[in-house]
Amino acid sequence: MSLSTEFERVELPLEDAFTISRSTQEVAENVIVRISDGEGNEGVGGAAPSAHYGETADTVEAVLPDLLAAVEEVDDPHQLERIEGRLTDVVERNAAARCAVSIALHDLVCERLDLSLYQYWGLDPTESIESSYTIGIDTAERMREKTERAVERGYSTLKVKVGTDRDEEILAAVREAAPDATVRVDANEGWTPREAVRKVEMLDGYGVEFVEQPVPAGDPEGLRFVREQSVLPIAADESCVTLEDIPRIADKADIANLKLMKCGGLREAVRMIHAARAHGMEVMLGCMIESNASIAAATHLAPLLDYADLDGSLLLAEDPYAGVPMDGGEIDLEAIDRPGTGVRAE
Ligand SMILES: [Mg+2]
């Protein structure tokens, strides 16, 4: 075989500026990876680097030549386990960069086998759960409007960003606009442990389903304290990055929120799902703000999840790639049947 590889940086403007407790973002910079087998098949993947985890589009572009050289050296895309191991040898960190390569390889392998990624894994997409749609931090009035718009577009599960000094005002506004929606909140490390316990009680009054990352990842005992005192389930996101984190957080959170861009690849994500189950945790798969070049792959894992938060592409003004549509948060069962991840250039 003669594998050839290339990558390209893309600027993706967001539909609305996206604010969480610690930052605001107006553009997402992703890096798209393409791997061809010289026999007419091409796999596409994407990196959505996050500065919070030490990556930018620059760092992704800096390490991709070495990662792709390792792929070309093995020269057999079906050797997925071996290649992903080599990628970790090349760069131990840089998870988003490795993830783009992992996704492109899986897309290519499934195209070669004429299988959809879910079929390759033996999964049943009719067991997929609905994805949430995220409402970023804004004025309470703007968040009410965004919530109304999401409900009109058919989303019945919302993830609301909090971690401000007006969290109750925000929840009241969201609940007014979406009285029947399932509402989860994400504080993105925005509270102290004692503050978090008080906030969780308040949130319970608004019928919130669970609370994500109430306290900083650097305070594991604070997370444990919140979980012990909390009336709602607690999800760990910033505290749950790689496989090694699962046993560390198992007694400090109820739900493990994985992201492909944090753990570095599809195979590592599946290992984390099973490790979390073995530790009695529920599993959520989240995402960064990212193109369908990477989100499409994540939708195939939905049958393995308790909670899906795969709206990364839905927050973009436009996406150069189409993937598996999720109108109203429901995975399109026809699109997911295409060979590979279902990604294609628009
Ligand atoms: Mg989160």
Short mmCIF file of C-alpha atoms and ligand atoms in Angstrom, two decimals:
data_model
loop_
_atom_site.label_atom_id
_atom_site.label_comp_id
_atom_site.label_asym_id
_atom_site.label_seq_id
_atom_site.Cartn_x
_atom_site.Cartn_y
_atom_site.Cartn_z
CA MET A 1 0.00 0.00 0.00
CA SER A 2 1.07 3.58 -0.35
CA LEU A 3 -0.56 5.82 2.21
CA SER A 4 -0.41 9.55 1.59
CA THR A 5 -1.33 12.20 4.13
CA GLU A 6 -2.04 15.91 4.26
CA PHE A 7 -3.45 18.46 6.67
CA GLU A 8 -5.07 21.87 6.51
CA ARG A 9 -5.93 24.51 9.11
CA VAL A 10 -9.47 25.90 9.00
CA GLU A 11 -10.99 28.92 10.74
CA LEU A 12 -14.56 28.27 11.82
CA PRO A 13 -16.56 31.33 12.90
CA LEU A 14 -19.17 30.61 15.57
CA GLU A 15 -22.86 31.36 15.16
CA ASP A 16 -22.73 33.33 18.44
CA ALA A 17 -19.76 34.20 20.65
CA PHE A 18 -19.51 31.29 23.12
CA THR A 19 -18.83 32.09 26.76
CA ILE A 20 -18.15 29.71 29.63
CA SER A 21 -17.11 30.55 33.19
CA ARG A 22 -13.45 31.14 32.26
CA SER A 23 -13.39 32.33 28.61
CA THR A 24 -15.15 33.61 25.49
CA GLN A 25 -14.60 32.25 21.99
CA GLU A 26 -15.69 33.68 18.62
CA VAL A 27 -13.74 31.49 16.20
CA ALA A 28 -12.70 27.84 16.44
CA GLU A 29 -9.45 26.89 14.74
CA ASN A 30 -9.47 23.23 13.69
CA VAL A 31 -6.91 21.28 11.70
CA ILE A 32 -8.24 18.77 9.17
CA VAL A 33 -6.25 15.61 8.39
CA ARG A 34 -6.73 13.53 5.24
CA ILE A 35 -5.20 10.08 4.69
CA SER A 36 -5.51 8.31 1.29
CA ASP A 37 -4.72 4.70 0.45
CA GLY A 38 -3.83 5.22 -3.22
CA GLU A 39 -6.77 2.98 -4.13
CA GLY A 40 -9.43 5.68 -4.23
CA ASN A 41 -10.30 5.75 -0.53
CA GLU A 42 -9.75 8.75 1.72
CA GLY A 43 -10.20 9.14 5.47
CA VAL A 44 -10.91 12.53 7.05
CA GLY A 45 -10.38 13.57 10.65
CA GLY A 46 -10.16 16.81 12.58
CA ALA A 47 -8.32 18.28 15.54
CA ALA A 48 -10.13 20.81 17.73
CA PRO A 49 -7.32 21.96 20.01
CA SER A 50 -8.11 23.52 23.37
CA ALA A 51 -5.72 25.96 25.03
CA HIS A 52 -7.03 24.73 28.39
CA TYR A 53 -5.29 21.41 27.65
CA GLY A 54 -2.18 23.08 26.24
CA GLU A 55 -2.98 22.83 22.54
CA THR A 56 -3.51 25.38 19.78
CA ALA A 57 -3.78 25.10 15.99
CA ASP A 58 -0.05 25.99 15.96
CA THR A 59 0.93 23.09 18.23
CA VAL A 60 -1.25 20.70 16.19
CA GLU A 61 0.44 21.84 12.97
CA ALA A 62 3.84 21.52 14.64
CA VAL A 63 3.42 17.84 15.58
CA LEU A 64 1.32 16.52 12.68
CA PRO A 65 4.29 15.99 10.30
CA ASP A 66 5.87 13.57 12.81
CA LEU A 67 2.54 11.86 13.57
CA LEU A 68 1.74 11.40 9.87
CA ALA A 69 5.27 10.16 9.16
CA ALA A 70 4.61 7.39 11.71
CA VAL A 71 1.37 6.50 9.88
CA GLU A 72 3.16 6.36 6.52
CA GLU A 73 5.91 4.23 8.03
CA VAL A 74 3.46 1.54 9.21
CA ASP A 75 1.73 1.91 5.81
CA ASP A 76 -1.26 -0.28 6.78
CA PRO A 77 -4.31 1.61 8.09
CA HIS A 78 -5.79 -1.63 9.48
CA GLN A 79 -2.99 -1.74 12.08
CA LEU A 80 -4.95 0.78 14.14
CA GLU A 81 -3.81 -0.36 17.58
CA ARG A 82 -0.16 -0.35 16.53
CA ILE A 83 -0.41 3.05 14.84
CA GLU A 84 -2.15 4.70 17.79
CA GLY A 85 0.57 3.31 20.07
CA ARG A 86 3.23 4.81 17.78
CA LEU A 87 1.44 8.17 17.84
CA THR A 88 1.68 8.23 21.63
CA ASP A 89 5.39 7.37 21.37
CA VAL A 90 5.87 10.31 18.98
CA VAL A 91 4.05 12.86 21.18
CA GLU A 92 2.81 11.90 24.60
CA ARG A 93 0.53 14.91 24.98
CA ASN A 94 -1.01 16.75 21.98
CA ALA A 95 -4.20 14.69 22.27
CA ALA A 96 -6.21 16.67 19.70
CA ALA A 97 -3.48 16.24 17.07
CA ARG A 98 -3.34 12.47 17.68
CA CYS A 99 -7.13 12.36 17.66
CA ALA A 100 -7.35 13.87 14.17
CA VAL A 101 -5.10 11.09 12.88
CA SER A 102 -7.06 8.41 14.76
CA ILE A 103 -10.36 9.60 13.28
CA ALA A 104 -8.97 9.86 9.73
CA LEU A 105 -7.57 6.31 9.97
CA HIS A 106 -10.84 4.86 11.26
CA ASP A 107 -12.74 6.67 8.50
CA LEU A 108 -10.32 5.28 5.90
CA VAL A 109 -10.41 1.71 7.25
CA CYS A 110 -14.22 1.69 7.31
CA GLU A 111 -14.34 3.07 3.75
CA ARG A 112 -12.01 0.28 2.63
CA LEU A 113 -14.27 -2.29 4.33
CA ASP A 114 -17.44 -0.56 3.06
CA LEU A 115 -18.71 -0.41 6.64
CA SER A 116 -20.07 2.38 8.74
CA LEU A 117 -17.96 3.04 11.85
CA TYR A 118 -20.77 1.79 14.13
CA GLN A 119 -20.88 -1.47 12.15
CA TYR A 120 -17.12 -1.83 12.48
CA TRP A 121 -17.64 -1.64 16.27
CA GLY A 122 -20.72 -3.88 16.28
CA LEU A 123 -23.02 -1.18 17.65
CA ASP A 124 -26.69 -0.43 17.03
CA PRO A 125 -27.35 3.25 16.21
CA THR A 126 -31.05 2.90 17.06
CA GLU A 127 -29.83 2.70 20.68
CA SER A 128 -28.26 6.16 20.38
CA ILE A 129 -29.34 8.69 22.94
CA GLU A 130 -30.25 12.25 22.11
CA SER A 131 -27.51 14.89 22.20
CA SER A 132 -27.85 18.00 24.31
CA TYR A 133 -27.55 21.50 22.88
CA THR A 134 -25.42 24.01 24.78
CA ILE A 135 -26.52 27.47 25.88
CA GLY A 136 -23.41 29.60 26.53
CA ILE A 137 -23.20 32.28 29.21
CA ASP A 138 -24.73 35.63 28.27
CA THR A 139 -27.16 38.07 29.84
CA ALA A 140 -30.13 36.20 31.30
CA GLU A 141 -32.34 37.80 28.64
CA ARG A 142 -30.09 36.62 25.78
CA MET A 143 -29.90 33.14 27.34
CA ARG A 144 -33.70 33.05 27.48
CA GLU A 145 -33.80 33.95 23.76
CA LYS A 146 -31.18 31.33 22.89
CA THR A 147 -33.15 28.75 24.85
CA GLU A 148 -36.38 29.66 23.03
CA ARG A 149 -34.56 29.30 19.72
CA ALA A 150 -33.15 25.89 20.72
CA VAL A 151 -36.59 24.65 21.78
CA GLU A 152 -38.05 25.89 18.46
CA ARG A 153 -35.32 23.94 16.65
CA GLY A 154 -36.48 20.79 18.45
CA TYR A 155 -33.85 20.37 21.18
CA SER A 156 -35.35 18.87 24.31
CA THR A 157 -32.09 18.36 26.22
CA LEU A 158 -30.13 21.50 27.05
CA LYS A 159 -26.75 22.02 28.68
CA VAL A 160 -26.57 25.42 30.33
CA LYS A 161 -23.24 27.04 31.10
CA VAL A 162 -23.06 28.56 34.58
CA GLY A 163 -20.34 29.51 37.07
CA THR A 164 -21.26 33.20 37.39
CA ASP A 165 -22.57 35.41 40.19
CA ARG A 166 -26.04 35.32 38.56
CA ASP A 167 -26.55 31.59 38.11
CA GLU A 168 -30.03 31.60 39.65
CA GLU A 169 -31.18 34.40 37.34
CA ILE A 170 -29.85 32.35 34.40
CA LEU A 171 -31.66 29.18 35.45
CA ALA A 172 -34.91 31.05 36.03
CA ALA A 173 -34.69 32.52 32.51
CA VAL A 174 -33.85 29.16 30.89
CA ARG A 175 -36.64 27.37 32.77
CA GLU A 176 -39.14 30.03 31.74
CA ALA A 177 -38.23 29.46 28.08
CA ALA A 178 -37.99 25.66 28.34
CA PRO A 179 -40.29 24.41 31.10
CA ASP A 180 -40.30 20.82 29.80
CA ALA A 181 -36.68 20.42 28.65
CA THR A 182 -34.13 18.20 30.35
CA VAL A 183 -31.62 20.71 31.71
CA ARG A 184 -28.03 19.95 32.72
CA VAL A 185 -25.59 22.58 33.89
CA ASP A 186 -21.83 22.95 33.48
CA ALA A 187 -19.91 25.25 35.83
CA ASN A 188 -16.54 24.67 34.11
CA GLU A 189 -14.67 24.76 37.47
CA GLY A 190 -16.36 28.06 38.36
CA TRP A 191 -17.26 27.46 42.02
CA THR A 192 -15.57 26.76 45.35
CA PRO A 193 -16.65 23.47 46.97
CA ARG A 194 -18.93 25.14 49.57
CA GLU A 195 -20.40 27.49 46.99
CA ALA A 196 -21.02 24.47 44.73
CA VAL A 197 -23.04 22.64 47.38
CA ARG A 198 -25.29 25.69 47.81
CA LYS A 199 -25.63 26.15 44.04
CA VAL A 200 -26.54 22.49 43.54
CA GLU A 201 -29.40 22.86 46.04
CA MET A 202 -30.64 25.92 44.14
CA LEU A 203 -30.31 24.07 40.80
CA ASP A 204 -32.25 21.10 42.14
CA GLY A 205 -35.14 23.52 42.64
CA TYR A 206 -35.10 24.18 38.89
CA GLY A 207 -35.29 20.47 38.06
CA VAL A 208 -31.69 20.20 36.85
CA GLU A 209 -30.61 16.66 35.90
CA PHE A 210 -26.92 16.82 36.88
CA VAL A 211 -24.08 19.27 37.45
CA GLU A 212 -20.82 19.15 35.51
CA GLN A 213 -17.39 20.10 36.87
CA PRO A 214 -18.49 22.27 39.81
CA VAL A 215 -14.96 22.91 41.11
CA PRO A 216 -11.43 23.17 39.65
CA ALA A 217 -9.81 19.95 38.42
CA GLY A 218 -6.86 20.81 40.65
CA ASP A 219 -9.05 20.27 43.73
CA PRO A 220 -9.95 16.54 43.74
CA GLU A 221 -10.87 16.60 47.44
CA GLY A 222 -13.19 19.53 46.72
CA LEU A 223 -14.87 17.45 44.03
CA ARG A 224 -15.28 14.58 46.47
CA PHE A 225 -16.77 16.96 49.07
CA VAL A 226 -19.30 18.33 46.55
CA ARG A 227 -20.32 14.86 45.44
CA GLU A 228 -20.81 13.71 49.04
CA GLN A 229 -22.92 16.76 49.93
CA SER A 230 -24.75 17.13 46.63
CA VAL A 231 -28.39 16.25 46.04
CA LEU A 232 -27.72 15.92 42.27
CA PRO A 233 -25.34 13.64 40.33
CA ILE A 234 -21.95 15.18 39.56
CA ALA A 235 -20.14 14.83 36.22
CA ALA A 236 -16.37 15.21 35.85
CA ASP A 237 -15.07 16.86 32.66
CA GLU A 238 -11.88 18.86 33.26
CA SER A 239 -11.06 16.26 35.97
CA CYS A 240 -11.48 13.41 33.45
CA VAL A 241 -8.93 13.69 30.63
CA THR A 242 -7.32 10.30 29.96
CA LEU A 243 -7.82 6.64 30.85
CA GLU A 244 -5.66 7.03 33.97
CA ASP A 245 -8.12 9.59 35.35
CA ILE A 246 -11.03 7.14 35.53
CA PRO A 247 -9.89 5.29 38.69
CA ARG A 248 -8.85 8.66 40.22
CA ILE A 249 -12.31 10.21 39.83
CA ALA A 250 -14.44 7.09 40.37
CA ASP A 251 -15.11 7.96 44.04
CA LYS A 252 -15.46 11.70 43.34
CA ALA A 253 -18.05 11.88 40.54
CA ASP A 254 -21.02 9.91 39.23
CA ILE A 255 -20.52 10.57 35.52
CA ALA A 256 -17.31 10.51 33.45
CA ASN A 257 -17.45 13.08 30.65
CA LEU A 258 -15.01 11.95 27.95
CA LYS A 259 -14.00 13.91 24.88
CA LEU A 260 -12.10 12.57 21.89
CA MET A 261 -9.94 15.72 21.89
CA LYS A 262 -8.90 15.18 25.51
CA CYS A 263 -8.08 11.48 25.33
CA GLY A 264 -6.39 11.43 21.91
CA GLY A 265 -8.34 8.96 19.84
CA LEU A 266 -11.30 6.73 19.23
CA ARG A 267 -9.75 3.57 20.67
CA GLU A 268 -8.73 5.35 23.87
CA ALA A 269 -12.28 6.73 24.19
CA VAL A 270 -13.72 3.20 23.98
CA ARG A 271 -11.21 2.01 26.61
CA MET A 272 -12.30 4.89 28.88
CA ILE A 273 -15.99 4.01 28.42
CA HIS A 274 -15.37 0.44 29.56
CA ALA A 275 -13.08 1.52 32.42
CA ALA A 276 -15.74 3.95 33.66
CA ARG A 277 -18.38 1.20 33.55
CA ALA A 278 -16.04 -1.11 35.50
CA HIS A 279 -15.84 1.59 38.16
CA GLY A 280 -19.62 1.92 38.35
CA MET A 281 -19.72 5.30 36.64
CA GLU A 282 -22.13 6.56 34.02
CA VAL A 283 -20.61 7.81 30.77
CA MET A 284 -21.05 11.00 28.81
CA LEU A 285 -19.29 11.90 25.56
CA GLY A 286 -18.76 15.61 25.06
CA CYS A 287 -16.87 17.65 22.51
CA MET A 288 -15.07 20.91 21.85
CA ILE A 289 -16.40 23.41 19.32
CA GLU A 290 -15.44 21.37 16.32
CA SER A 291 -16.17 20.56 12.71
CA ASN A 292 -18.09 17.52 11.53
CA ALA A 293 -14.68 16.24 10.39
CA SER A 294 -14.32 15.03 13.98
CA ILE A 295 -17.86 15.14 15.44
CA ALA A 296 -19.15 12.62 12.86
CA ALA A 297 -16.90 9.96 14.40
CA ALA A 298 -18.18 10.67 17.91
CA THR A 299 -21.82 10.11 16.91
CA HIS A 300 -21.04 6.43 16.21
CA LEU A 301 -20.19 5.89 19.89
CA ALA A 302 -23.59 7.17 21.05
CA PRO A 303 -25.04 3.65 21.63
CA LEU A 304 -22.38 3.14 24.36
CA LEU A 305 -23.32 6.30 26.28
CA ASP A 306 -25.68 7.43 29.01
CA TYR A 307 -25.40 11.07 27.96
CA ALA A 308 -24.30 12.70 24.68
CA ASP A 309 -23.16 16.29 24.27
CA LEU A 310 -22.12 16.34 20.63
CA ASP A 311 -23.27 19.77 19.49
CA GLY A 312 -19.79 21.11 18.58
CA SER A 313 -20.62 21.63 14.91
CA LEU A 314 -24.10 22.98 15.66
CA LEU A 315 -22.52 26.02 17.33
CA LEU A 316 -20.62 26.98 14.14
CA ALA A 317 -21.86 29.60 11.67
CA GLU A 318 -20.83 27.20 8.92
CA ASP A 319 -18.88 23.97 8.67
CA PRO A 320 -16.83 23.00 5.58
CA TYR A 321 -17.76 19.37 6.32
CA ALA A 322 -21.09 17.62 6.57
CA GLY A 323 -21.30 14.69 8.96
CA VAL A 324 -24.13 12.90 10.70
CA PRO A 325 -26.92 15.48 11.10
CA MET A 326 -28.44 15.80 14.58
CA ASP A 327 -31.59 17.81 14.06
CA GLY A 328 -33.12 18.40 17.46
CA GLY A 329 -30.30 16.32 18.96
CA GLU A 330 -31.44 13.09 17.23
CA ILE A 331 -28.80 11.24 15.21
CA ASP A 332 -29.80 10.85 11.54
CA LEU A 333 -30.04 7.09 11.06
CA GLU A 334 -29.70 7.30 7.27
CA ALA A 335 -26.58 9.47 7.25
CA ILE A 336 -24.85 7.32 9.86
CA ASP A 337 -25.15 4.34 7.49
CA ARG A 338 -22.63 5.78 5.03
CA PRO A 339 -19.24 4.00 4.96
CA GLY A 340 -16.73 5.46 7.40
CA THR A 341 -17.69 8.19 9.85
CA GLY A 342 -20.14 9.74 7.38
CA VAL A 343 -18.03 12.86 6.89
CA ARG A 344 -17.86 14.56 3.50
CA ALA A 345 -16.81 17.95 2.20
CA GLU A 346 -19.73 20.37 1.77
MG MG B 1 -17.77 20.62 30.40
#
